[in-house]
Coordinates of C-alpha atoms in Angstrom, one line a residue:
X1290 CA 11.1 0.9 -9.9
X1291 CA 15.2 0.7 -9.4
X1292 CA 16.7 -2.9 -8.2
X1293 CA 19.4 -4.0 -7.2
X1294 CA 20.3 -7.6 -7.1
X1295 CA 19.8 -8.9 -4.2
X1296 CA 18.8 -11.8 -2.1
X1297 CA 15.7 -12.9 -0.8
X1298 CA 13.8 -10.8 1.6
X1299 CA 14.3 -12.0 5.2
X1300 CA 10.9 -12.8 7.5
X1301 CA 11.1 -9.3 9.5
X1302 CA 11.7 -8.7 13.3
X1303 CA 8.7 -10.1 15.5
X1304 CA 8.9 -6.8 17.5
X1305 CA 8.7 -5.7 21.0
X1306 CA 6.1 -7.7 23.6
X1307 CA 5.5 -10.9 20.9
X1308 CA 6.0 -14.4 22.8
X1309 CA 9.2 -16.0 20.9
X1310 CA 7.6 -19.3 21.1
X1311 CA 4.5 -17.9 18.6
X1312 CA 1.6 -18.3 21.5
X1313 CA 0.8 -14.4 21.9
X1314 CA -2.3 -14.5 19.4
X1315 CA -2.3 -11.2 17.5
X1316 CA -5.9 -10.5 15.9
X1317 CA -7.3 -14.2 16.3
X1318 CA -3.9 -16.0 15.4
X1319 CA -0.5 -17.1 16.7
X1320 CA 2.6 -15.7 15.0
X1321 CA 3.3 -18.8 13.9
X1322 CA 0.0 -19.2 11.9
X1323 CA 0.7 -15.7 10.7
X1324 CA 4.3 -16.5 9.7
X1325 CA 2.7 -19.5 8.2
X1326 CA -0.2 -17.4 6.2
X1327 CA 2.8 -15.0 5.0
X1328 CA 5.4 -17.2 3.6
X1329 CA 2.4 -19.1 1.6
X1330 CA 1.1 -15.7 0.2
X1331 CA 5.0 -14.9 -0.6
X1332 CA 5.2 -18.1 -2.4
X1333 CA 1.8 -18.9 -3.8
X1334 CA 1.7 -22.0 -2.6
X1335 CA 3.8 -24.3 -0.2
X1336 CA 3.7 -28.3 1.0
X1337 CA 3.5 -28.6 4.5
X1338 CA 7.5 -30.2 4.5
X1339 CA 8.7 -27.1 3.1
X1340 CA 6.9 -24.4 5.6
X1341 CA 8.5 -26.9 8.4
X1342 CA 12.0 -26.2 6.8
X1343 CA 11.4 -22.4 6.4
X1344 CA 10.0 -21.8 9.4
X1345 CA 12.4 -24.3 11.4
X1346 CA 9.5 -26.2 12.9
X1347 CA 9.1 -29.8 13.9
X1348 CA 7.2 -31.6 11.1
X1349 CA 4.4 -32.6 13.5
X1350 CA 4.0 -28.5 14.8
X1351 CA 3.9 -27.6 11.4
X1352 CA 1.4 -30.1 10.2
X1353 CA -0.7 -29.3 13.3
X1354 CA -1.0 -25.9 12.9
X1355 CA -1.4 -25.8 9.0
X1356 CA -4.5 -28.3 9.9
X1357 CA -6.2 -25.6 12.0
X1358 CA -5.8 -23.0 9.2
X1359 CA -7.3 -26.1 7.1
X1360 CA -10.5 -26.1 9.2
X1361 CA -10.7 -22.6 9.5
X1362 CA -10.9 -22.5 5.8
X1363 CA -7.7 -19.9 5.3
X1364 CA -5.7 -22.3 3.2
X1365 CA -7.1 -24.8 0.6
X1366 CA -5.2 -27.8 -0.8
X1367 CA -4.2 -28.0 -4.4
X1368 CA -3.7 -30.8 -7.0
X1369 CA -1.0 -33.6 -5.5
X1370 CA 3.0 -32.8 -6.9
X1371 CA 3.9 -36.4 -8.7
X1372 CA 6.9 -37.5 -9.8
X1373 CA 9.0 -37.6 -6.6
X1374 CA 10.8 -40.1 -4.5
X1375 CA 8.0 -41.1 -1.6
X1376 CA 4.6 -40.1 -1.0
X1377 CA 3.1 -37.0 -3.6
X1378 CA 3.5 -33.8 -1.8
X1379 CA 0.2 -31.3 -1.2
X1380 CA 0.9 -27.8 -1.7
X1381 CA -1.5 -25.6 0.4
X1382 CA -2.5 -22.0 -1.4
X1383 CA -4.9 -19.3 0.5
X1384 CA -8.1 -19.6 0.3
X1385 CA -9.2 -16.3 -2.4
X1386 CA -13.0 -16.8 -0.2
X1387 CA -11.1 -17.1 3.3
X1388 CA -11.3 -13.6 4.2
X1389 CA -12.5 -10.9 3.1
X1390 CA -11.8 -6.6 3.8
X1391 CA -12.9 -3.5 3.1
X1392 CA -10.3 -0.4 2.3
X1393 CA -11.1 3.0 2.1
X1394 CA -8.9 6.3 0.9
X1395 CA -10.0 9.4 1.9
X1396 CA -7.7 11.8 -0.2
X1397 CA -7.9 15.7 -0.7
X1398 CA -9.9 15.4 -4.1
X1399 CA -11.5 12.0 -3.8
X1400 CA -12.4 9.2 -2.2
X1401 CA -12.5 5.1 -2.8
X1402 CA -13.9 1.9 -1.2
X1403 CA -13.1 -1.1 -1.8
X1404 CA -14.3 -5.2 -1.1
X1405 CA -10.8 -7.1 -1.8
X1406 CA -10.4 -11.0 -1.1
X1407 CA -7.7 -12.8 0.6
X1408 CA -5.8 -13.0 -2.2
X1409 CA -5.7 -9.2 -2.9
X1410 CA -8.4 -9.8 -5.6
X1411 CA -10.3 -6.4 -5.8
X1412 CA -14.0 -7.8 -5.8
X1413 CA -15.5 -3.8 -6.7
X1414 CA -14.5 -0.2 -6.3
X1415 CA -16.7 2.6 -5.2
X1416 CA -15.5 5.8 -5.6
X1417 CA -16.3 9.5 -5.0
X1418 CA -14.7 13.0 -6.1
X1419 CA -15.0 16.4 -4.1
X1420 CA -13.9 19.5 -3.8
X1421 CA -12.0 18.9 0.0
X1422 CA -13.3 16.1 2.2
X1423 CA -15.3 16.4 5.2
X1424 CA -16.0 14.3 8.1
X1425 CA -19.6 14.1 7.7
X1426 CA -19.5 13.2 3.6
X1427 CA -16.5 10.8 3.9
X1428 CA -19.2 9.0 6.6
X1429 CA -22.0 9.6 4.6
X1430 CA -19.7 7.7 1.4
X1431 CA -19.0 4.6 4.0
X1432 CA -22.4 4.2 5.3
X1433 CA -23.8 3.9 1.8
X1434 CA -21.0 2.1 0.3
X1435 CA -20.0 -0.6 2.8
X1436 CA -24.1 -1.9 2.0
X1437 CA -23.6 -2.1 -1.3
X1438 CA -20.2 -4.1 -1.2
X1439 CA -21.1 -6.3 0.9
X1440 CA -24.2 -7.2 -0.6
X1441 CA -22.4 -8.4 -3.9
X1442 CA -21.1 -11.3 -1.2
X1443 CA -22.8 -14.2 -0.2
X1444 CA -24.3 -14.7 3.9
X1445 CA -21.4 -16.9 4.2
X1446 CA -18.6 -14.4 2.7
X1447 CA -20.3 -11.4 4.6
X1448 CA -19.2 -13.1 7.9
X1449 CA -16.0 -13.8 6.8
X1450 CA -15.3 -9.4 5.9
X1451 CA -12.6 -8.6 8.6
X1452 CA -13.0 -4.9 8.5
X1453 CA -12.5 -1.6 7.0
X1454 CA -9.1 -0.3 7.1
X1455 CA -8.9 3.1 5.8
X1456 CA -5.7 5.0 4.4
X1457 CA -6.1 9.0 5.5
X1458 CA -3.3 11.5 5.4
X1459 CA -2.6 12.5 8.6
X1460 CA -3.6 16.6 10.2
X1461 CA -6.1 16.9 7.1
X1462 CA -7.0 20.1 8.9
X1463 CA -3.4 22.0 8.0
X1464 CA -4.3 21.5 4.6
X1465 CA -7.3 24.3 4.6
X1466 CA -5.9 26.8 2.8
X1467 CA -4.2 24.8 0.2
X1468 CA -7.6 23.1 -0.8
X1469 CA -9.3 26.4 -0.6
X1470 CA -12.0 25.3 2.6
X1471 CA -12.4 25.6 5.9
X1472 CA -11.2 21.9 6.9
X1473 CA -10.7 22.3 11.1
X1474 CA -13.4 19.8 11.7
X1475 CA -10.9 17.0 11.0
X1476 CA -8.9 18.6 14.1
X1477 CA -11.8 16.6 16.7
X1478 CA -12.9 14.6 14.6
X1479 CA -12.3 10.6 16.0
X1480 CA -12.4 9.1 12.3
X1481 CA -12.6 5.2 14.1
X1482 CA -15.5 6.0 16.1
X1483 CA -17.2 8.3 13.4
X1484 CA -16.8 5.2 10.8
X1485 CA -17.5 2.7 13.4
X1486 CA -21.0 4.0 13.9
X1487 CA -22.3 4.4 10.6
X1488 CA -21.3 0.5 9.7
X1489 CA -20.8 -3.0 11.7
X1490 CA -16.9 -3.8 10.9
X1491 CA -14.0 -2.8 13.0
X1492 CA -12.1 0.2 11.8
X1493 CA -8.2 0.0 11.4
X1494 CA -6.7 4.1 10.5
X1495 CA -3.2 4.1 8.8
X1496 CA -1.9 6.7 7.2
X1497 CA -2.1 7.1 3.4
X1498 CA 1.4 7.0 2.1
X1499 CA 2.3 4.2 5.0
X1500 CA -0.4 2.4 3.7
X1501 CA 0.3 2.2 -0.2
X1502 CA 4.0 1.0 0.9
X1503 CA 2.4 -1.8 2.8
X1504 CA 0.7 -2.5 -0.6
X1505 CA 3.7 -2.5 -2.4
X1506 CA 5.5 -5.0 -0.1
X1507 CA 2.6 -7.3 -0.1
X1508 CA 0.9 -7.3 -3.3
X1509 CA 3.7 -5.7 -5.7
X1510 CA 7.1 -6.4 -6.8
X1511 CA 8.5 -4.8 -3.4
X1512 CA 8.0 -8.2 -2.1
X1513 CA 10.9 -9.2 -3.8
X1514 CA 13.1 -6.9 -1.9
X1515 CA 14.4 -6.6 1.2
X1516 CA 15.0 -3.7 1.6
X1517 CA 13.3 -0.6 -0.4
X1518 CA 12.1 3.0 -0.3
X1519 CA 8.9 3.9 -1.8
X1520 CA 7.6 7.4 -3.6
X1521 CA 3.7 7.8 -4.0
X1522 CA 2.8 10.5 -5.7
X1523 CA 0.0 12.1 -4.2
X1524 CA -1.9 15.5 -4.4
X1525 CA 0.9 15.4 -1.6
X1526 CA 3.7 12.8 -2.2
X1527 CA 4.4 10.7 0.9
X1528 CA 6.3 7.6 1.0
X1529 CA 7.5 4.7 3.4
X1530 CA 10.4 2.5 4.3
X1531 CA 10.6 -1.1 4.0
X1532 CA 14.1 -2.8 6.3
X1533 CA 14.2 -7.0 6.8
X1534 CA 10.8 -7.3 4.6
X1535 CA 8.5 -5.2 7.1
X1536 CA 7.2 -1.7 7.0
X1537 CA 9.3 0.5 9.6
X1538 CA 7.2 3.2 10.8
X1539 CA 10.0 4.5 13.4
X1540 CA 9.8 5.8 16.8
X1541 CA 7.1 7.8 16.7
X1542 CA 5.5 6.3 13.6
X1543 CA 6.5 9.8 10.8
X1544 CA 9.6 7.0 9.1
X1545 CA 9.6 7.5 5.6
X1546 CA 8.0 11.0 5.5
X1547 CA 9.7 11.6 2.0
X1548 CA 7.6 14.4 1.5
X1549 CA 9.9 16.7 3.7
X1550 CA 13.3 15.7 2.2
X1551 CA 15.3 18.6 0.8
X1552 CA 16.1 19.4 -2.8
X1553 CA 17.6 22.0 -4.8
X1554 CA 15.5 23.1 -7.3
X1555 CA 16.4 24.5 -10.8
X1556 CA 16.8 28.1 -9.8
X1557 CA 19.2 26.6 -7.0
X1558 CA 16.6 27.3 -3.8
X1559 CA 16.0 24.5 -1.2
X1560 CA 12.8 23.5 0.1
X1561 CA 11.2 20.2 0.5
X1562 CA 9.9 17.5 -2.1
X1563 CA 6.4 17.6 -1.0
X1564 CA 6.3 21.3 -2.3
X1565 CA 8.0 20.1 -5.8
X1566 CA 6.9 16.7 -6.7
X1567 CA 3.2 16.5 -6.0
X1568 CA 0.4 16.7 -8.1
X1569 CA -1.0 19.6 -6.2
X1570 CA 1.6 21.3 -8.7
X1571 CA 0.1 19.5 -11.4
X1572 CA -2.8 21.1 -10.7
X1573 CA -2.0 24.5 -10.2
X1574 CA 0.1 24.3 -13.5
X1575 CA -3.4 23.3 -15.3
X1576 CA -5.1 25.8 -13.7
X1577 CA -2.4 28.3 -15.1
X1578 CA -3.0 26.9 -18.4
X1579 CA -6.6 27.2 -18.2
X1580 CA -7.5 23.5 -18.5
X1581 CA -9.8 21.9 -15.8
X1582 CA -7.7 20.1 -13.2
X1583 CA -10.8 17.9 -11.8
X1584 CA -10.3 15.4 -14.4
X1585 CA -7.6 14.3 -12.7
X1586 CA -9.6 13.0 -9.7
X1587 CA -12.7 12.4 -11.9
X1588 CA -10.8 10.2 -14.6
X1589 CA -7.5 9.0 -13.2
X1590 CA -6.7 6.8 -15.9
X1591 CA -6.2 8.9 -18.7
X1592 CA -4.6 12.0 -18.5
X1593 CA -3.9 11.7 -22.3
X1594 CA -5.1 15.3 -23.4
X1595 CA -2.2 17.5 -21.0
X1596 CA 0.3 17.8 -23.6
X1597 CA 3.0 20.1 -22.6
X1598 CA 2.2 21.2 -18.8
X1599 CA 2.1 17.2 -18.1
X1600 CA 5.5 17.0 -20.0
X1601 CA 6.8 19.8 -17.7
X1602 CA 5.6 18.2 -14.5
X1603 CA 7.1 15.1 -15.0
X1604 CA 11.0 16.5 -15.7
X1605 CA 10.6 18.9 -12.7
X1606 CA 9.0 15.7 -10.5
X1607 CA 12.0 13.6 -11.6
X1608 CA 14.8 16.0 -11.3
X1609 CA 13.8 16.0 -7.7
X1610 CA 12.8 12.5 -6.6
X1611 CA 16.3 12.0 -8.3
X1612 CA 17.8 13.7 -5.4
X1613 CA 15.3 12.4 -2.8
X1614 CA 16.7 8.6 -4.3
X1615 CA 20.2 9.6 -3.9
X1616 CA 20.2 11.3 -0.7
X1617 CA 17.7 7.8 0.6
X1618 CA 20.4 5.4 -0.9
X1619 CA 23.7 7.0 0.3
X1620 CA 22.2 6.8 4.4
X1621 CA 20.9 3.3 3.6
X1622 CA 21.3 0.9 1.2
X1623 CA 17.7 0.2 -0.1
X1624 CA 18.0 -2.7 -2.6
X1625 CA 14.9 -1.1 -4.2
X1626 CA 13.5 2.3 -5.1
X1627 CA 9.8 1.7 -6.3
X1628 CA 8.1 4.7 -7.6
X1629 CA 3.9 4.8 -7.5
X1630 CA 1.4 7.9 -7.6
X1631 CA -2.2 8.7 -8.1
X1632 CA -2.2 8.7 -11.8
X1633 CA -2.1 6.5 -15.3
X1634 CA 0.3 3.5 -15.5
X1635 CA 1.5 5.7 -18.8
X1636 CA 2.2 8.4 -16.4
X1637 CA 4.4 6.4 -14.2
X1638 CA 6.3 4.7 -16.5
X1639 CA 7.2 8.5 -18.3
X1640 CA 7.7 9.5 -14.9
X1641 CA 10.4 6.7 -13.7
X1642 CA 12.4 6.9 -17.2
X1643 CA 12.6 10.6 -16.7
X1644 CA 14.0 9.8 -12.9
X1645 CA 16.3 7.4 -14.5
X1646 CA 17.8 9.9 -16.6
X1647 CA 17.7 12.6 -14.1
X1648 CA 19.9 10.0 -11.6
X1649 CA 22.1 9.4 -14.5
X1650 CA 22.9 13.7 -14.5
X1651 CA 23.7 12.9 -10.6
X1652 CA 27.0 12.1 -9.1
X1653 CA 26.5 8.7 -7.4
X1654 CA 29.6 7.9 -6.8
X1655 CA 30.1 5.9 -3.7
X1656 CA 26.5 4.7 -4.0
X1657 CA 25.6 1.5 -5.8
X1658 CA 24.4 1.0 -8.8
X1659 CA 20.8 0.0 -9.6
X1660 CA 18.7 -1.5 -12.1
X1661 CA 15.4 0.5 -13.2
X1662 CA 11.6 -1.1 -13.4
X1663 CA 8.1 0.6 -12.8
X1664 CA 5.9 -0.1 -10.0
X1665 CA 3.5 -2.9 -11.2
X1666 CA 0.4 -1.9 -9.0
X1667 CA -2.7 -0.2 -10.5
X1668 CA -1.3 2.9 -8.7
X1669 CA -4.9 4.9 -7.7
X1670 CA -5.5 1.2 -6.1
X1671 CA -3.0 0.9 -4.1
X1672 CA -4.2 3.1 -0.9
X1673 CA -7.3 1.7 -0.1
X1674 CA -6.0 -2.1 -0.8
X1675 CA -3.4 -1.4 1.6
X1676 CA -5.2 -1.0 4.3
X1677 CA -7.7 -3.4 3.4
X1678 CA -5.0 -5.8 3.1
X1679 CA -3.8 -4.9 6.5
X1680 CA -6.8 -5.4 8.1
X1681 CA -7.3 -8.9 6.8
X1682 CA -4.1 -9.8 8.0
X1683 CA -4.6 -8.6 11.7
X1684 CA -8.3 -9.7 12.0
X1685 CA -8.1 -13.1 9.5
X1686 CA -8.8 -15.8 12.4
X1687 CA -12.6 -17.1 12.2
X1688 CA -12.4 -17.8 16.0
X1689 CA -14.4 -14.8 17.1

């Protein structure tokens, strides 16, 4: 990941439509108990005096409100802080058993499902690998996996599962040829209603590489950052765009589509990243070698036995997200540049020293400096606990 100093990240716009006094509720809760829930997750934990400073409410609002998150069992009080002038302060932490949600990936070669607490505390993974995905088998995988997660919960958890919020690239059905199948049942296919019926939860769709940047932000080191723009390295790399500490998906939603950046290859032809820096040319380079490319899908955390066509990959995937970086910084001035992809935390690390050095061949003048670090998430994780993590924010209220 590259960093810039910078300050703290700001609370984000409340958006278009949302009551400035915090009374529109917004899946079961006011913005205000949502501002709440998000500054305590940001900090860990938080006394009730110092949420009334940060968000700039009366101490009596505050205390209300953090009461009825209280009852609702979506904080939890920890151990009295001694040692102060006047009463011992009570810092309030979420509740890990508050709220629980279910995440699912469908990707090109595999699929995952996930039971994650309120925390971000991944409880168990399912997962499944394929040769292309299909509506009727990614069902089939949801119906038979949601049982089985939420039967490793108590009857008191299982009430308290918020939904299944699933990360899907978007027009799967373009992607036919590529995968080698006919794939043009995605083209009618409703995914929200065809999950919806084959388990009880509400379904929340968001797409993939939007998804693992809102995992970033919340769970990783991007939370730290105002502003950042993040890689994921897919079978098809996508990104996102983080600006005031949220997620900005644009006017029509396609912000951050990374993937169709231009860069200047080698043999000095343009095209676009997503043709250069994906692992779909991972794969085809194994497959030139002769080695058996389904191990990546089928053992994603150790890719120790590719030898020279990994070493390959990686200089020729960071000599071009070295130019997607640039060209990102020099319109905006990200504070951050976090770097993730389907594939060993070994992997990544190679990967973002051999971007480092590839920036380093770059003329950046005019462009700030930055300081380099690697993406701390469990990168094949961080799809399907982005959504679930989305969805447990937007449905988290118990007042059904």
């Amino acid at each position: 990941m590259m960093v810039l100093n910078s300050t703290s990240p700001g609370l984000g716009n409340q958006g278009p439509g949302v009551d400035p006094a915090g009374r529109k509720p917004l899946g079961g809760l006011t913005l205000t108990e949502r501002l709440m829930l998000s500054l305590v997750r940001r900090h860990g934990s938080l006394p009730k005096a110092e949420i009334a400073r940060l968000t700039g409410l009366s101490s009596q609002t505050a205390s209300v409100t953090m009461r009825r998150l209280e009852e609702d069992q979506l904080l939890v009080r920890g151990e009295p802080q001694r040692g102060r002038v006047g009463q011992p302060s009570i810092p309030l932490a979420l509740n890990p058993d508050g709220v629980f949600a279910l995440g699912l990936k469908v990707g090109r070669r595999s699929a995952e499902l996930l039971l994650m607490n309120f925390v971000g505390t991944v409880r168990k993974v399912l997962r499944e690998a394929y040769a292309w995905p299909s509506p009727e088998a990614i069902a089939r995988f949801v119906a038979q996996g949601v049982p089985a997660l939420a039967d490793t919960l108590s009857p008191e958890q299982r009430a308290r599962i918020a939904g299944l919020g699933v990360a899907v690239p978007f027009e799967l059905w373009l992607w036919g040829d590529i995968v080698g199948a006919d794939m043009s049942a995605w083209h009618d296919t409703d995914l929200v209603q065809t999950l919806a019926a084959v388990q009880p939860y509400p379904v929340f769709v968001e797409n993939d590489a939007t998804a693992a940047c809102g995992a970033e932000l919340t769970f990783g080191q991007g939370a730290a950052y105002p502003d950042f723009i993040y890689f994921f390295v897919g079978y098809f790399i996508g990104g996102g765009v983080v600006l005031n500490g949220t997620v900005y998906r644009g006017r029509t939603g396609n912000a951050g589509a990374v993937g169709s950046m231009p860069v200047r290859s080698a043999g000095q032809k343009w095209g676009q990243l997503i043709n250069v820096a994906s692992l779909l040319m991972f794969e085809q380079a194994l497959k030139a070698a002769g080695q058996d490319p389904s191990l990546l899908w089928k053992n994603p955390d150790d890719w120790d036995d590719y030898g020279a066509v990994l070493d390959t990959w990686i200089e020729t995937t960071a000599d071009n997200l070295a130019q997607a970086i640039a060209a990102a910084c020099s319109v905006i001035d990200f504070s951050a540049a976090i770097i993730d992809g389907a594939f060993p935390v070994s992997v990544r690390a190679r990967l973002v020293a051999a971007t480092r050095a590839a920036l380093g061949r770059l003329d950046l003048q005019g462009i700030m400096r930055r300081k380099w670090w690697r993406a701390p998430r469990a990168a094949w994780r961080a799809l399907s606990a982005g959504q679930a993590c989305r969805c447990s924010t937007r449905t988290c209220s118990t007042r059904r």
